Each structure stands twice: as C-alpha cells, then as structure tokens.
Amino acid sequence: MARREKTRDLPIVVIGGGIIGLSVGWQLSRRGVPVVLYERGKTGQAASRVAAGMLAPHSEVGFEEEDFLKLGVAGLEDFPRFLDELETDSDRRVELDDRGTLIVGFHRDDTERIRRLYEFREHLGLPVKWLPGSAGRDIEPLLSPKITASIWLPDDTQVNNLELLDALALAFVNRGGVLKEMTPVESVNIEAGRATGVTTATDEITAAAVVVAAGCWSGGIDGIPGESRAPVRPVKGQIVTLRMDGDYEFGHVVRAPDVYLLPKNDGRLLVGATQEEMGFDITPTAGPVMRLLERGWEAIPSIYDLPLESVDVGLRPGSRDNEPLVGASDVDRLYYATGHHRHGILLAPITAYAMTDVILDGKLPPLFEPFKPTRFMRKKRARD
Ligand code: GLY
C-alpha cells in the first residue's frame, strides 16, 4: 500500500465477519495494524457456519484446475501454522482431523467416473490409491457392501469450522481488533479514485484501506463503481446434520455420487451439500434434502436410524469463474478477499497471509496471480 506511511494511524476496515473477513482482520491485527471489522449480523453465522469444514484440495480438484489445486495444497499446508498462531491469540486449540477421505462408486457408471478422477490425480502426482471392489470397507467398515470401487485420499483433512470461527473472533479481539456486529456497511467511500473509508447507519469512518470480504454480498456494496465490483453470486447449499451416539463409529470423510458425509469431532454427522442457483433464497426444501439423505443412505446405510438434528442453508460466494478474488481492485486502497465458493475454510489461512502481504508490503504471492480481482475489471494494474 503505497500511502501507508501517511495513513499509519488510520484503521484498515474489513467488511464481513465470516471465515475470510475474520482471518484477514486477525492477521492484519497480528501485524500491529488497527483494524475495524463490520459485520451485518453476528460473526460466523452465514456460509462459514454452514460449511462442512473439509480441507480437501485433493478430492475437490476438477479436471484442468491445476492453479486451484496448487493454491488448495498450499492452503492446506498453511493450516498448522495458522492454528498454532490461533492458539497463541485465542487460547483455543483447534485440531485437524487427518483420517483421510474415500471417494466411492456403486455402479459401472460411477466406477468409470471415479477411475477417471483417480487417473487424473495420479497423473498430477497426488497421494491417491485405487481400492477395487469393496476394499474401501477395510478403511471405513460402515460403507455399503454395494460399493464397486473407491479412491483413497489419505492427505485430505477436515476441521471443525464452528470451533475455528469462535477462536478467530476471540483472537481478533484479543489482538486489538474492533468488531462492529449488527452494523451493515451502507457504502464504501471513494474519492478521486481512492477508497477513503466506509459509511454505516451510525458511523462514517476514514480508513487506510478497505477490504471487502462480504461473501456472496461482496458485489452489492454501494459506493463501489459497477466496473470495480466483484462479480459474485450466491450459490445455495443445503446440508443435513445427523447426530451420532457414542457407539456409532464412523471415522472418515466419504464422498459418494451427489453427496458427502463427514463425521465431526462433536458428534455431528454432516450430509451435504446441494449446489443450487436460487439467488438469495435460504429456504430449506424437501426434494434436495430427500435426495441428499437418500444418496447418503446408499453410501452408509446405517445413517437411516440416526437422529436428524437440523437442515441448514448457506450461500457460498461464487464468482463468475467460480474462483476466488484475492488482492487489490482497480480502485486504490480497495481490496477484495471473496469468491471462495466451496473452499472458504480451506483457503482462509492462505488468503489471510496473502492479504496482509499485499496490503502491508505491496506484494501478492505468485500463487494468487490467477486469482487477482482485476481479471474481472477494465482498468488493469501493473502492480497489485
Ligand atoms: N466445500 C463443500 C461445499 O461447499 O459443499
């Protein structure tokens, strides 16, 4: 940030108190910068809470998404450091669950599909193993005997995102960050091509920089000219929470056709998630939930008898190309950390480190080159 020396005492404003906004705000505070974070509701209550907490670059990577894969793998590698720093600042230990992931198929069609996934992962040199027939049941005995093949991804991990969100909010405040909940930002103030602060219903604050980390709401903030807005839309995800009792021994993340199942360390068993283009509609609906449960039951038949605790709906922030926007915009001192779509939890640490680098040191890490917000903007900047 070129003018940092003249704006040293002004805070950096972060808009959005989800996993990304909290992580960015906290890491900026760690670097000794005053930060004010505005959240329209309570922190961590939207998409970040409804997320499953999968840290799964190896299983989520699609064909020809190698830039994303590199980012995701590096993102996973950043987690241990991030969690250590979080423990120092929050006094809460958040653990990674590294028992691995199985992708399973049930029919010839599924088997051929997952064989292609396996071959692509092997071609990329990822840690992956092909388990023919029902061999996957040796790893996860609760899997249906009807499975025809599985892929074993030992390095994919998961985390309890609820614990992570609580610890982040604490760490941010403990580091001196100012949290303004129930305070929507009405507009970003821009003068002569520079973001100078924000206006809320009660406040007008002058800022050294403004970071938009408002998830699927990032593209609708007044004051930002149309051509500099993030092209981000809500992608609806419905997820079912079942409750495992003490004797129910389900230990691995399982991905089956149209569903994933995650056992969490607090006894929840998540069956997720739909991916729907329904605008800002957050109504739980019968059909998609019925299908999730049916697909989940095909994979792990014993879920049939588990208590159903809730159906939750989150709105993932999906950009026009479904990849994140991280770094400077084409408006001076206006930054984006949004559009993380299905990967907000996985990419929170690496995004937070990258944002502190670009805002405080003027350098975006090379891994983020394909994910610069300016790819969507008319005015390119030589240096983000
Ligand atoms: N990361 C999984 C999901 O968005 O459903």
Coordinates of C-alpha atoms and ligand atoms in Angstrom, one line a residue:
M1 CA 0.0 0.0 0.0
A2 CA 2.0 3.0 -1.3
R3 CA 0.5 5.6 1.0
R4 CA 0.7 3.5 4.2
E5 CA 3.3 5.9 5.7
K6 CA 0.7 8.8 5.5
T7 CA -2.2 6.8 6.8
R8 CA -0.3 4.9 9.6
D9 CA -2.8 5.7 12.4
L10 CA -5.9 5.1 10.4
P11 CA -7.5 1.7 10.7
I12 CA -8.0 -0.8 7.9
V13 CA -11.7 -1.6 7.5
V14 CA -12.7 -5.1 6.8
I15 CA -16.3 -5.6 5.6
G16 CA -17.6 -9.1 6.5
G17 CA -17.2 -11.3 9.6
G18 CA -17.2 -14.7 8.0
I19 CA -14.2 -17.0 8.0
I20 CA -12.4 -14.9 5.4
G21 CA -13.0 -11.5 7.0
L22 CA -12.2 -12.7 10.5
S23 CA -9.0 -14.4 9.2
V24 CA -7.8 -11.3 7.3
G25 CA -8.8 -8.9 10.1
W26 CA -7.0 -11.1 12.7
Q27 CA -3.8 -11.5 10.7
L28 CA -3.7 -7.7 10.0
S29 CA -4.1 -7.1 13.7
R30 CA -1.2 -9.5 14.4
R31 CA 1.0 -7.3 12.2
G32 CA 0.2 -4.4 14.5
V33 CA -2.3 -2.6 12.3
P34 CA -5.5 -1.1 13.7
V35 CA -8.5 -2.9 12.2
V36 CA -12.2 -2.3 12.4
L37 CA -14.4 -5.2 11.1
Y38 CA -18.0 -4.5 10.2
E39 CA -20.4 -7.5 10.1
R40 CA -24.1 -7.0 9.1
G41 CA -25.2 -9.8 11.6
K42 CA -23.2 -11.8 14.1
T43 CA -19.8 -13.1 13.1
G44 CA -19.5 -16.5 11.5
Q45 CA -23.2 -17.1 11.1
A46 CA -23.6 -17.3 7.4
A47 CA -21.9 -19.6 4.8
S48 CA -18.9 -20.2 7.1
R49 CA -21.1 -21.8 9.8
V50 CA -23.0 -24.0 7.4
A51 CA -19.7 -25.1 5.7
A52 CA -18.7 -28.7 6.3
G53 CA -15.1 -27.9 7.2
M54 CA -13.5 -30.1 4.5
L55 CA -9.9 -29.3 3.8
A56 CA -9.9 -31.3 0.6
P57 CA -7.8 -30.0 -2.3
H58 CA -7.1 -33.5 -3.5
S59 CA -10.7 -34.6 -3.7
E60 CA -12.3 -31.4 -4.8
V61 CA -9.9 -30.6 -7.7
G62 CA -11.7 -30.7 -11.0
F63 CA -10.2 -31.6 -14.4
E64 CA -7.7 -28.9 -15.6
E65 CA -7.9 -26.9 -12.4
E66 CA -4.2 -27.1 -11.6
D67 CA -3.9 -23.4 -10.5
F68 CA -6.6 -24.1 -8.0
L69 CA -5.0 -27.3 -6.9
K70 CA -1.7 -25.7 -6.2
L71 CA -3.5 -23.0 -4.2
G72 CA -5.5 -25.6 -2.3
V73 CA -2.5 -27.7 -1.5
A74 CA -0.5 -24.7 -0.3
G75 CA -3.6 -23.6 1.7
L76 CA -3.7 -26.9 3.5
E77 CA 0.0 -26.7 4.3
D78 CA -0.6 -23.3 5.9
F79 CA -3.1 -24.7 8.4
P80 CA -0.8 -26.0 11.1
R81 CA 1.0 -22.6 11.4
F82 CA -2.4 -20.8 11.4
L83 CA -3.8 -23.0 14.1
D84 CA -0.7 -22.5 16.2
E85 CA -1.0 -18.8 15.9
L86 CA -4.7 -19.0 16.7
E87 CA -4.0 -20.9 19.9
T88 CA -1.5 -18.3 21.0
D89 CA -4.0 -15.5 20.4
S90 CA -7.3 -17.2 21.5
D91 CA -6.1 -19.8 24.0
R92 CA -8.3 -22.3 22.0
R93 CA -6.7 -25.3 20.4
V94 CA -8.4 -26.3 17.1
E95 CA -7.3 -29.7 15.8
L96 CA -7.1 -31.0 12.3
D97 CA -8.7 -34.4 11.7
D98 CA -6.4 -36.1 9.2
R99 CA -8.0 -39.5 8.9
G100 CA -8.4 -39.1 5.1
T101 CA -11.2 -39.3 2.5
L102 CA -12.8 -42.0 0.4
I103 CA -14.5 -41.4 -2.9
V104 CA -16.8 -44.3 -3.6
G105 CA -18.8 -45.6 -6.6
F106 CA -21.7 -48.0 -6.7
H107 CA -22.3 -48.9 -10.4
R108 CA -20.3 -49.3 -13.5
D109 CA -21.0 -45.7 -14.5
D110 CA -19.7 -44.4 -11.1
T111 CA -16.8 -46.7 -11.2
E112 CA -15.7 -45.4 -14.6
R113 CA -16.2 -41.8 -13.4
I114 CA -14.1 -42.3 -10.3
R115 CA -11.5 -44.2 -12.3
R116 CA -11.1 -41.1 -14.4
L117 CA -10.8 -39.0 -11.2
Y118 CA -8.2 -41.4 -9.9
E119 CA -6.2 -41.4 -13.1
F120 CA -6.2 -37.6 -13.2
R121 CA -5.0 -37.4 -9.6
E122 CA -2.3 -40.0 -10.3
H123 CA -1.2 -38.0 -13.4
L124 CA -0.8 -34.9 -11.1
G125 CA 1.3 -37.0 -8.7
L126 CA -1.2 -36.6 -5.8
P127 CA -1.2 -39.0 -2.9
V128 CA -4.0 -41.3 -4.1
K129 CA -4.8 -45.1 -4.1
W130 CA -7.2 -47.2 -6.1
L131 CA -9.2 -49.7 -4.0
P132 CA -11.1 -52.2 -6.2
G133 CA -14.4 -53.7 -5.3
S134 CA -15.3 -53.4 -1.6
A135 CA -11.8 -52.9 -0.4
G136 CA -12.7 -49.4 0.8
R137 CA -14.7 -51.1 3.6
D138 CA -11.4 -52.2 5.2
I139 CA -10.8 -48.4 5.8
E140 CA -14.4 -47.4 6.6
P141 CA -16.5 -50.5 7.7
L142 CA -19.8 -48.6 7.7
L143 CA -19.6 -48.2 3.9
S144 CA -22.3 -50.1 2.0
P145 CA -21.3 -53.6 0.8
K146 CA -22.6 -52.5 -2.6
I147 CA -19.6 -50.3 -3.4
T148 CA -17.9 -51.2 -6.6
A149 CA -14.7 -49.2 -6.2
S150 CA -13.1 -46.4 -4.1
I151 CA -10.3 -43.9 -4.2
W152 CA -8.4 -43.3 -1.0
L153 CA -7.0 -39.8 -0.4
P154 CA -5.0 -40.1 2.8
D155 CA -4.0 -36.4 2.9
D156 CA -7.3 -34.7 2.7
T157 CA -8.2 -33.3 6.1
Q158 CA -11.1 -31.7 7.9
V159 CA -11.6 -29.2 10.7
N160 CA -14.4 -28.2 13.0
N161 CA -15.3 -24.9 11.4
L162 CA -17.5 -23.9 14.4
E163 CA -14.5 -24.1 16.7
L164 CA -12.4 -22.3 14.2
L165 CA -14.9 -19.4 13.9
D166 CA -15.2 -19.0 17.6
A167 CA -11.4 -18.9 18.1
L168 CA -10.9 -16.5 15.2
A169 CA -13.4 -13.9 16.7
L170 CA -11.6 -14.2 20.1
A171 CA -8.2 -13.9 18.5
F172 CA -9.1 -10.9 16.5
V173 CA -10.4 -9.0 19.6
N174 CA -7.5 -10.2 21.8
R175 CA -5.2 -8.7 19.2
G176 CA -6.9 -5.3 19.5
G177 CA -9.3 -5.6 16.5
V178 CA -12.5 -3.7 16.8
L179 CA -15.6 -5.8 16.0
K180 CA -18.8 -4.0 15.0
E181 CA -21.5 -6.6 14.7
M182 CA -25.1 -5.9 13.5
T183 CA -23.6 -3.0 11.5
P184 CA -24.1 -3.2 7.8
V185 CA -21.8 -1.0 5.7
E186 CA -24.0 1.3 3.7
S187 CA -21.3 2.4 1.3
V188 CA -17.6 2.4 0.6
N189 CA -16.5 6.0 0.2
I190 CA -14.4 6.7 -2.8
E191 CA -12.7 10.0 -3.6
A192 CA -10.6 10.7 -6.6
G193 CA -10.2 7.0 -7.4
R194 CA -9.2 6.1 -3.8
A195 CA -11.2 4.2 -1.1
T196 CA -11.2 6.6 1.8
G197 CA -13.4 4.7 4.3
V198 CA -17.0 3.5 4.8
T199 CA -20.3 4.8 5.9
T200 CA -22.7 2.8 8.2
A201 CA -26.1 3.8 9.7
T202 CA -24.2 5.2 12.7
D203 CA -20.7 5.8 11.6
E204 CA -18.5 7.4 9.0
I205 CA -15.0 6.1 9.3
T206 CA -11.9 7.2 7.5
A207 CA -9.7 4.2 6.7
A208 CA -6.2 3.5 5.4
A209 CA -7.7 0.8 3.2
V210 CA -11.0 -1.1 2.8
V211 CA -11.1 -4.9 2.4
V212 CA -14.3 -6.4 1.0
A213 CA -14.8 -9.9 2.5
A214 CA -18.5 -10.0 2.5
G215 CA -19.1 -13.4 0.9
C216 CA -21.9 -13.5 -1.6
W217 CA -22.9 -9.9 -0.6
S218 CA -19.5 -8.6 -1.8
G219 CA -20.8 -7.5 -5.2
G220 CA -23.6 -5.3 -3.9
I221 CA -21.9 -2.7 -1.8
D222 CA -22.9 0.9 -2.7
G223 CA -20.3 3.4 -3.5
I224 CA -18.1 1.0 -5.5
P225 CA -18.5 1.8 -9.2
G226 CA -20.1 -1.0 -11.2
E227 CA -16.9 -1.9 -13.2
S228 CA -15.0 -2.3 -9.9
R229 CA -17.5 -4.6 -8.2
A230 CA -16.8 -8.2 -7.5
P231 CA -18.9 -10.4 -9.8
V232 CA -20.0 -12.7 -7.0
R233 CA -23.3 -14.5 -6.7
P234 CA -24.9 -16.7 -4.0
V235 CA -24.7 -20.5 -4.6
K236 CA -27.2 -22.2 -2.3
G237 CA -26.0 -25.2 -0.3
Q238 CA -28.4 -27.3 1.9
I239 CA -26.8 -29.6 4.4
V240 CA -28.3 -32.0 6.9
T241 CA -26.9 -32.6 10.4
L242 CA -27.5 -36.0 11.9
R243 CA -26.4 -36.9 15.5
M244 CA -24.0 -39.9 16.2
D245 CA -24.3 -41.5 19.5
G246 CA -21.3 -42.6 21.5
D247 CA -21.2 -46.1 19.9
Y248 CA -21.5 -45.0 16.3
E249 CA -18.1 -45.5 14.8
F250 CA -17.8 -43.5 11.6
G251 CA -14.4 -42.1 11.1
H252 CA -13.7 -40.9 7.6
V253 CA -14.9 -38.3 5.1
V254 CA -16.9 -40.2 2.4
R255 CA -17.7 -38.7 -0.9
A256 CA -20.3 -40.6 -3.0
P257 CA -22.3 -39.6 -6.0
D258 CA -24.0 -36.2 -5.3
V259 CA -23.2 -36.3 -1.5
Y260 CA -20.5 -36.2 1.1
L261 CA -20.6 -37.4 4.7
L262 CA -18.4 -36.0 7.4
P263 CA -18.2 -37.2 11.0
K264 CA -17.3 -34.2 13.2
N265 CA -15.5 -34.4 16.5
D266 CA -18.5 -33.1 18.4
G267 CA -20.8 -36.0 17.3
R268 CA -22.4 -34.3 14.3
L269 CA -22.6 -36.2 11.1
L270 CA -22.9 -33.8 8.2
V271 CA -24.6 -35.0 5.0
G272 CA -24.1 -32.3 2.3
A273 CA -24.5 -30.4 0.2
T274 CA -26.6 -29.2 -2.6
Q275 CA -25.3 -26.7 -5.0
E276 CA -28.2 -24.6 -6.3
E277 CA -28.6 -21.4 -8.3
M278 CA -31.5 -19.9 -6.3
G279 CA -30.4 -16.3 -5.7
F280 CA -30.6 -15.2 -2.1
D281 CA -33.3 -17.8 -1.2
I282 CA -32.4 -19.6 2.0
T283 CA -35.5 -21.8 2.4
P284 CA -34.7 -25.5 3.1
T285 CA -36.6 -27.6 0.6
A286 CA -37.9 -31.2 0.7
G287 CA -36.7 -32.5 -2.6
P288 CA -33.0 -31.7 -2.4
V289 CA -32.8 -32.8 1.2
M290 CA -34.6 -36.0 0.4
R291 CA -32.1 -36.7 -2.3
L292 CA -29.1 -35.9 -0.1
L293 CA -30.4 -38.3 2.6
E294 CA -31.1 -41.0 0.0
R295 CA -27.6 -40.7 -1.5
G296 CA -26.0 -40.6 1.9
W297 CA -28.0 -43.7 3.0
E298 CA -26.9 -45.6 -0.2
A299 CA -23.3 -44.9 0.9
I300 CA -23.6 -45.5 4.6
P301 CA -26.9 -47.5 5.2
S302 CA -26.8 -47.2 9.0
I303 CA -27.4 -43.4 8.9
Y304 CA -31.1 -44.4 8.5
D305 CA -31.6 -44.6 12.2
L306 CA -29.6 -41.6 13.3
P307 CA -31.5 -38.6 14.9
L308 CA -31.9 -35.7 12.4
E309 CA -30.7 -32.6 14.1
S310 CA -31.1 -29.8 11.5
V311 CA -31.2 -28.8 7.9
D312 CA -29.1 -25.6 7.3
V313 CA -28.7 -23.5 4.3
G314 CA -25.7 -21.4 3.3
L315 CA -24.9 -19.2 0.4
R316 CA -21.5 -19.8 -1.0
P317 CA -19.9 -16.8 -2.7
G318 CA -19.4 -18.0 -6.3
S319 CA -17.6 -15.6 -8.8
R320 CA -18.2 -15.6 -12.5
D321 CA -15.4 -18.2 -13.0
N322 CA -16.1 -19.8 -9.6
E323 CA -12.6 -19.0 -8.4
P324 CA -11.6 -16.6 -5.6
L325 CA -10.8 -12.9 -5.9
V326 CA -7.9 -12.0 -3.7
G327 CA -5.9 -8.8 -3.8
A328 CA -6.2 -5.2 -5.0
S329 CA -9.1 -4.0 -7.0
D330 CA -8.7 -1.3 -9.7
V331 CA -9.6 1.3 -7.1
D332 CA -6.7 2.5 -5.0
R333 CA -6.8 1.1 -1.4
L334 CA -9.8 -1.1 -2.1
Y335 CA -9.1 -4.8 -1.8
Y336 CA -11.1 -8.0 -2.2
A337 CA -11.0 -11.3 -0.4
T338 CA -14.1 -13.1 -1.6
G339 CA -15.5 -15.6 -4.1
H340 CA -14.1 -18.6 -2.3
H341 CA -17.2 -20.6 -3.3
R342 CA -16.8 -24.2 -1.9
H343 CA -13.3 -23.5 -0.4
G344 CA -13.6 -20.7 2.1
I345 CA -12.5 -22.8 5.1
L346 CA -9.6 -24.4 3.2
L347 CA -8.4 -21.1 1.8
A348 CA -8.9 -18.9 4.8
P349 CA -5.3 -19.1 6.2
I350 CA -3.5 -18.7 2.8
T351 CA -5.9 -15.8 1.9
A352 CA -5.3 -14.0 5.2
Y353 CA -1.5 -14.3 4.7
A354 CA -1.7 -13.1 1.1
M355 CA -3.9 -10.2 2.1
T356 CA -1.5 -9.0 4.7
D357 CA 1.3 -9.3 2.2
V358 CA -0.4 -7.3 -0.5
I359 CA -1.9 -4.6 1.8
L360 CA 1.1 -4.1 4.0
D361 CA 4.0 -5.0 1.8
G362 CA 2.5 -4.3 -1.7
K363 CA 3.2 -7.9 -2.9
L364 CA 0.7 -10.5 -3.8
P365 CA 2.2 -14.0 -3.5
P366 CA 2.6 -15.5 -7.1
L367 CA 0.2 -18.4 -6.3
F368 CA -2.6 -15.8 -6.3
E369 CA -1.7 -14.4 -9.7
P370 CA -4.6 -16.2 -11.5
F371 CA -7.0 -15.1 -8.7
K372 CA -6.5 -11.3 -8.8
P373 CA -9.7 -9.4 -8.7
T374 CA -8.6 -7.2 -11.6
R375 CA -9.1 -10.1 -14.0
F376 CA -12.8 -9.0 -13.9
M377 CA -12.1 -5.3 -14.1
R378 CA -11.4 -3.0 -17.0
K379 CA -8.6 -1.0 -15.5
K380 CA -5.6 -3.3 -15.0
R381 CA -2.9 -2.5 -12.5
A382 CA 0.7 -3.3 -13.2
R383 CA 1.3 -4.0 -9.5
D384 CA -1.4 -5.4 -7.2
Ligands
GLY1 N1 -16.9 -27.5 0.4 C1 -18.1 -28.2 0.3 C2 -19.3 -27.5 -0.1 O1 -19.2 -26.3 -0.4 O2 -20.3 -28.1 -0.1

